[in-house]
Tab-separated table of C-alpha atoms in Angstrom:
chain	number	residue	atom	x	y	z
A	1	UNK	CA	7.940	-27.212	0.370
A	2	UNK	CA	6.577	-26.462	-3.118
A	3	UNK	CA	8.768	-26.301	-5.984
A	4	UNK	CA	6.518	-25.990	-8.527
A	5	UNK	CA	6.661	-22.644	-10.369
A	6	UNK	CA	3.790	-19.892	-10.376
A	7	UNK	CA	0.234	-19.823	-12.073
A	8	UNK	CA	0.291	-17.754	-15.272
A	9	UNK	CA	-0.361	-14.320	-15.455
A	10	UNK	CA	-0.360	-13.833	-11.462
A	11	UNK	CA	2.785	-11.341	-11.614
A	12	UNK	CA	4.662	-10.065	-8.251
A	13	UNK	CA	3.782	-6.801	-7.692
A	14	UNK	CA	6.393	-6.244	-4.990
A	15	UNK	CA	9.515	-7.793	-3.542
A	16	UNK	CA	11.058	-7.920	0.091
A	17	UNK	CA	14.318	-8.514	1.006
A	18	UNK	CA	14.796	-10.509	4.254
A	19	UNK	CA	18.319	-9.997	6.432
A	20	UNK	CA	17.801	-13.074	8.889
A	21	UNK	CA	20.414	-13.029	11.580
A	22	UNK	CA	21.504	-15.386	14.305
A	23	UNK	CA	19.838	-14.115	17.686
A	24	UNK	CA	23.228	-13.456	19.368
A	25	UNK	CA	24.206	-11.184	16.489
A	26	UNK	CA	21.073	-9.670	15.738
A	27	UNK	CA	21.431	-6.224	17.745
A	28	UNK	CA	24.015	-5.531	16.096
A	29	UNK	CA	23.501	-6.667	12.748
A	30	UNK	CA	20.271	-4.690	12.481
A	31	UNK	CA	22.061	-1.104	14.050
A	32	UNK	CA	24.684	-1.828	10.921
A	33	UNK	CA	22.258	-1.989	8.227
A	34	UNK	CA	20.067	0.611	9.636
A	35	UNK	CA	22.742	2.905	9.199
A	36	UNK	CA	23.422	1.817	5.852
A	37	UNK	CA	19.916	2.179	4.232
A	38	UNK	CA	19.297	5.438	6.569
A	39	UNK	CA	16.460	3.716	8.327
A	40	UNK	CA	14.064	3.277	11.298
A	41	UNK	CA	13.182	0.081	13.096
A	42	UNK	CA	9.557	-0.869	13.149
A	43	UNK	CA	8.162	-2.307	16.555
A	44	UNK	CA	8.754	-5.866	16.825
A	45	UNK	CA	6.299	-8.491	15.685
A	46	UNK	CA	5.950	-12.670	15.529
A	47	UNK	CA	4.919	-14.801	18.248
A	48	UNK	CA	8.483	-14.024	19.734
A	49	UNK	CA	8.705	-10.679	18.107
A	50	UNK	CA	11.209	-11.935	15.888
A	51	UNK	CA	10.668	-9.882	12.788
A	52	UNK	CA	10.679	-6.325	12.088
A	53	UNK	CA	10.957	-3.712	8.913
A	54	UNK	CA	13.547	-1.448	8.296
A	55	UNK	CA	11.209	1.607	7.117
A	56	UNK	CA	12.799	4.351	4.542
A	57	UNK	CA	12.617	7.954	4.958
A	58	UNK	CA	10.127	8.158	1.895
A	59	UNK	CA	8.184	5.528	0.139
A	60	UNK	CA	7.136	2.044	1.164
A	61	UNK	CA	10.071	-0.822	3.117
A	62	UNK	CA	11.230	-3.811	1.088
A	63	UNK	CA	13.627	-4.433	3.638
A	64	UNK	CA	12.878	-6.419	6.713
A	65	UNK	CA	14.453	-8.632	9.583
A	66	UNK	CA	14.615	-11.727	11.409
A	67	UNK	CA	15.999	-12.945	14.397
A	68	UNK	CA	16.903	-16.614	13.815
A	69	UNK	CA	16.535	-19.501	16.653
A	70	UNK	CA	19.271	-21.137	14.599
A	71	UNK	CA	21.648	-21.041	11.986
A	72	UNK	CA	23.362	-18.296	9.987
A	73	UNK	CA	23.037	-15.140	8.396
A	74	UNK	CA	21.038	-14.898	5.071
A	75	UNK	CA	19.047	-13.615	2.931
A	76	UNK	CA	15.629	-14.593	2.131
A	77	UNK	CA	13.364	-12.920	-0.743
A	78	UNK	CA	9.024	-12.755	-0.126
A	79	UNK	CA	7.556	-12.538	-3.311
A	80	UNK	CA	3.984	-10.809	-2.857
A	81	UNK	CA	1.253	-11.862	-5.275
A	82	UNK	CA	-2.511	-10.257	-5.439
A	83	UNK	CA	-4.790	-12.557	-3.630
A	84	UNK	CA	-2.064	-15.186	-2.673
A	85	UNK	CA	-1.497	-17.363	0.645
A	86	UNK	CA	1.596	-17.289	2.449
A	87	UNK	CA	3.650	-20.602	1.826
A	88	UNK	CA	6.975	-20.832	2.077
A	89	UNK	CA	8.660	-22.439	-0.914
A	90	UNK	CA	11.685	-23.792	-2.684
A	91	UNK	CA	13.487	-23.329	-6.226
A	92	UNK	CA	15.152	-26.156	-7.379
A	93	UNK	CA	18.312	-25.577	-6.624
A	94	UNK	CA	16.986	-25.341	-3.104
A	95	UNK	CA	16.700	-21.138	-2.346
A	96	UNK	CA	13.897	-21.111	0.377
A	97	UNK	CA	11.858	-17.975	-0.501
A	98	UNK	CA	7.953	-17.068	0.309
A	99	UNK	CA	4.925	-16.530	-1.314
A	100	UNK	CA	2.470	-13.241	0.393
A	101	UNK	CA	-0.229	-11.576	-0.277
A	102	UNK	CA	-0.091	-8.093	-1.695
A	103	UNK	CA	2.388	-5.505	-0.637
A	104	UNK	CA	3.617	-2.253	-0.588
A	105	UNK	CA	3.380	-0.229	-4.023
A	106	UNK	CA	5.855	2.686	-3.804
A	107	UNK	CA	9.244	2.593	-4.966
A	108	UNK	CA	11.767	4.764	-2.373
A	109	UNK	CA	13.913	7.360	-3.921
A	110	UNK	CA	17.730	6.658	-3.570
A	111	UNK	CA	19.258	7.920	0.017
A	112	UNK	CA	21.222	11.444	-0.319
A	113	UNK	CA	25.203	11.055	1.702
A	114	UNK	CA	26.939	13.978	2.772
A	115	UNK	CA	29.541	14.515	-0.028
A	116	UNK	CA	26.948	14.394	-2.420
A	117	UNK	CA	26.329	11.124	-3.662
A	118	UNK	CA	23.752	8.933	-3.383
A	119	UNK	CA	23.076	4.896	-2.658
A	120	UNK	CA	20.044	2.363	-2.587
A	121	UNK	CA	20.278	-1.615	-1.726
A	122	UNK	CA	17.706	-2.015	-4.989
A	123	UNK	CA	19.265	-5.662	-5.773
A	124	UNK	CA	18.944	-9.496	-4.681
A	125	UNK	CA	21.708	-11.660	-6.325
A	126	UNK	CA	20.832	-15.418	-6.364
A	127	UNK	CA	24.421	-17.489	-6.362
A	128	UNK	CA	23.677	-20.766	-8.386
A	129	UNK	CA	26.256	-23.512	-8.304
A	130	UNK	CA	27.250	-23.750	-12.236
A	131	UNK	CA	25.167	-27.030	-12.554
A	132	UNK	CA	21.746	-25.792	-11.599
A	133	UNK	CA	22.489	-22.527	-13.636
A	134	UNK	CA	20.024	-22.793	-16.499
A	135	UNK	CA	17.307	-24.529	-14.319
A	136	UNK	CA	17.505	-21.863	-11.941
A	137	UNK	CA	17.238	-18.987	-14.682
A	138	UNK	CA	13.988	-20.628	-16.331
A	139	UNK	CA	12.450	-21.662	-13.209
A	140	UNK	CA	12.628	-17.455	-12.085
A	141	UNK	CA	11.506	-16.383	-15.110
A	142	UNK	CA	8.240	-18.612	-15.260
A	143	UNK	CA	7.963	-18.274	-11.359
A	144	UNK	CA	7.982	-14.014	-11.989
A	145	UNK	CA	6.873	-14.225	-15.831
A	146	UNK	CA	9.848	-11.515	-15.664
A	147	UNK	CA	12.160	-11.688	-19.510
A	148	UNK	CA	15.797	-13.134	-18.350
A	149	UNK	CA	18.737	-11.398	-20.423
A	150	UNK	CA	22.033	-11.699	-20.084
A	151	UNK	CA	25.057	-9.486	-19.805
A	152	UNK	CA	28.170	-8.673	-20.522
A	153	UNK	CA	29.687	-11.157	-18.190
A	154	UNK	CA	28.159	-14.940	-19.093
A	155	UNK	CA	27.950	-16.007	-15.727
A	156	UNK	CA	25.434	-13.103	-14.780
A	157	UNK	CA	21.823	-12.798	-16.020
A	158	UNK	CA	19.210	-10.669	-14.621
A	159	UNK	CA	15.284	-10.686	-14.618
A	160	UNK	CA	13.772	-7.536	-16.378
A	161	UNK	CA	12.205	-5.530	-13.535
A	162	UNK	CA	8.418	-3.810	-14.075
A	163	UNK	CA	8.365	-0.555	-13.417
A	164	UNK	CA	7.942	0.300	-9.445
A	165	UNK	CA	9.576	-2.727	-8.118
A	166	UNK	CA	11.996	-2.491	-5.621
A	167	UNK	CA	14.845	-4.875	-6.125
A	168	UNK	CA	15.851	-6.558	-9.262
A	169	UNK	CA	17.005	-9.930	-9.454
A	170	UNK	CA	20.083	-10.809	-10.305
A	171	UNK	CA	21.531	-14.850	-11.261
A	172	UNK	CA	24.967	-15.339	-10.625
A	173	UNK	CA	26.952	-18.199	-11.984
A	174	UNK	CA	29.303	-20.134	-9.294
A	175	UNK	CA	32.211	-21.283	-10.113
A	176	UNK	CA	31.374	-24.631	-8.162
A	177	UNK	CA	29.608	-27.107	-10.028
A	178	UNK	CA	27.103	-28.204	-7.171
A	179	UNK	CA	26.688	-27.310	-3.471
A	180	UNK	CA	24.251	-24.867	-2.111
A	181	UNK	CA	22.376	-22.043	-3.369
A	182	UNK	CA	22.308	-18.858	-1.502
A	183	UNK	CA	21.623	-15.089	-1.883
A	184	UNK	CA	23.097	-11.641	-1.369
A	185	UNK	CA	21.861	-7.773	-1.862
A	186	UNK	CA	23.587	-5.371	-3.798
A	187	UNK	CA	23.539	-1.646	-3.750
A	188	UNK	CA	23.426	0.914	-6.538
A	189	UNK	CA	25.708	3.805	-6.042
A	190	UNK	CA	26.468	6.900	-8.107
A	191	UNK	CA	30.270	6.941	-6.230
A	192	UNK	CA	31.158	3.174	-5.510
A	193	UNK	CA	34.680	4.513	-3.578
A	194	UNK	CA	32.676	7.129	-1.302
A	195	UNK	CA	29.972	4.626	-0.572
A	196	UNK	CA	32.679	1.414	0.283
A	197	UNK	CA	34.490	4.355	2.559
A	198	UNK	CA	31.143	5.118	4.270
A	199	UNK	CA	30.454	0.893	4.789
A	200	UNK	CA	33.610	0.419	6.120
A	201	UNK	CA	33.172	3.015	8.824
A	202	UNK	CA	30.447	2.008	9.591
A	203	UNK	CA	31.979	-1.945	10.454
A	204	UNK	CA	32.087	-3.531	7.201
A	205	UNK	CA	35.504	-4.805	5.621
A	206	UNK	CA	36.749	-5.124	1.775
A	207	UNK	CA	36.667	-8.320	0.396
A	208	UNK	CA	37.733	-7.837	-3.238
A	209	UNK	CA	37.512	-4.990	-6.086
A	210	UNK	CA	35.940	-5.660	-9.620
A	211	UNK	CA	35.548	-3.188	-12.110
A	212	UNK	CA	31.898	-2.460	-11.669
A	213	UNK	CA	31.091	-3.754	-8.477
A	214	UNK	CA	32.935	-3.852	-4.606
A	215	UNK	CA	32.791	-7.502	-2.529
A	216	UNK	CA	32.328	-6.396	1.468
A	217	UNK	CA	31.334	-8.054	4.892
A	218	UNK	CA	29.141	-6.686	7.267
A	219	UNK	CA	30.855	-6.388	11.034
A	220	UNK	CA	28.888	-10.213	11.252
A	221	UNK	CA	30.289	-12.189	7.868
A	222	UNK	CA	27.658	-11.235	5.927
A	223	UNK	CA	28.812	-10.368	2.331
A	224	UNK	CA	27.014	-7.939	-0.085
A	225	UNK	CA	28.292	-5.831	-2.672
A	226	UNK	CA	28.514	-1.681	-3.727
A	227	UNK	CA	28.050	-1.740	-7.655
A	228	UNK	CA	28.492	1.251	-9.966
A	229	UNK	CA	24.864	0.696	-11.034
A	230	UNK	CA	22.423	3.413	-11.675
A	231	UNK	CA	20.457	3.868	-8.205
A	232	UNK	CA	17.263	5.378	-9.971
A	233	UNK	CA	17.323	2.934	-13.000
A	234	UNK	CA	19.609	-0.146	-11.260
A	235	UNK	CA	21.795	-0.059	-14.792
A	236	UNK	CA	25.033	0.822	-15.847
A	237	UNK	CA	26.185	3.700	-17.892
């Protein structure tokens, strides 16, 4: 697999979230985050119809699923490219992601919850052993041509989204110096507590609390996170 970053000037003009569960857990998996995004299950497709796209009451999906022949649960990002081949590559940390062709182009609108607030998943966080830190950050920003800025927390730096993309990227320094990278989503929520109470009803469980953001597990292991984050602009405050 390549790890050699992007041409110049050949920007993504859309991102897609992959949820890639073990085949015994997949049912299951996929109900759970259907009823999290408020979404409908495309037919099946793949030689073994084992991917399919979790479609959003309005705009275009950025979400989409895989049943795995081995393995477990993760998260994979497609980054789609005008004119590009699919080929799956590596960062060098080791993050398996894909190169596509062209995409989708609209954005969906946050999802409305009874109570009155409302949620997107609008985030992919990459989480980069402390030694590959740096490398990782430079090697997203050429392989995007995205600006990286940091935060208010140094261990978290994010990629400046365009306009109309879906998720933002988010890089996440581990506390481990070395081991393996791996991802997570993150949603935006405009009431962090009603949204956790509506996850874990739905299966999930609490891992920890932070001030801006809530650790969880799906009803499979899976961990993601509720953040106080703007859902329409994906920033706080």
């Amino acid at each position: 697999m390549s790890q050699t970053a992007n041409s110049p000037g050949i920007a993504p003009v859309w991102l897609t979230a992959f949820l890639d569960f073990p085949a015994e857990q997949f049912e299951r998996e996929v109900a759970f985050w259907r009823a999290v995004t408020a979404t409908t299950l495309s037919p099946s497709r793949g030689p073994t119809g084992e991917f399919a796209t979790l479609v959003p009451a309005d705009g275009d999906a950025f979400l989409r699923v895989q049943r795995l022949g081995d393995g477990p649960a993760r998260v994979h990002l497609d980054v789609h490219r005008v004119g590009r081949e699919f080929e799956i590559r590596q960062s060098p940390g080791g993050f398996v992601f894909c190169e596509v062709g062209e995409g989708e182009s609209v954005r969906p609108k946050p999802v409305a919850w009874a109570g009155g607030h409302t949620s997107l998943v609008d985030q992919i966080c990459l989480d980069i052993p402390a030694g590959r830190f740096d490398e990782e950050c430079a090697f997203w920003a050429e392989e995007t041509g995205w600006e990286v800025r940091a935060t208010s927390r140094p261990e978290l730096r994010f990629l400046v989204r365009p306009a109309g993309i879906p998720l933002r990227i988010l890089l996440q320094r581990l506390d481990e110096q070395d081991g393996p990278m791996r991802a997570h989503l993150d949603l935006a929520s405009t009431d962090r507590a009603a949204e956790t109470r509506r996850h874990v009803g739905l299966g999930a469980s609490v891992v920890s609390t932070g001030t801006n953001w809530t650790v969880l597990r799906d009803p499979t292991g899976l961990t993601y996170c509720v953040t106080d984050r703007n859902p329409e602009t994906g920033l706080l405050g």
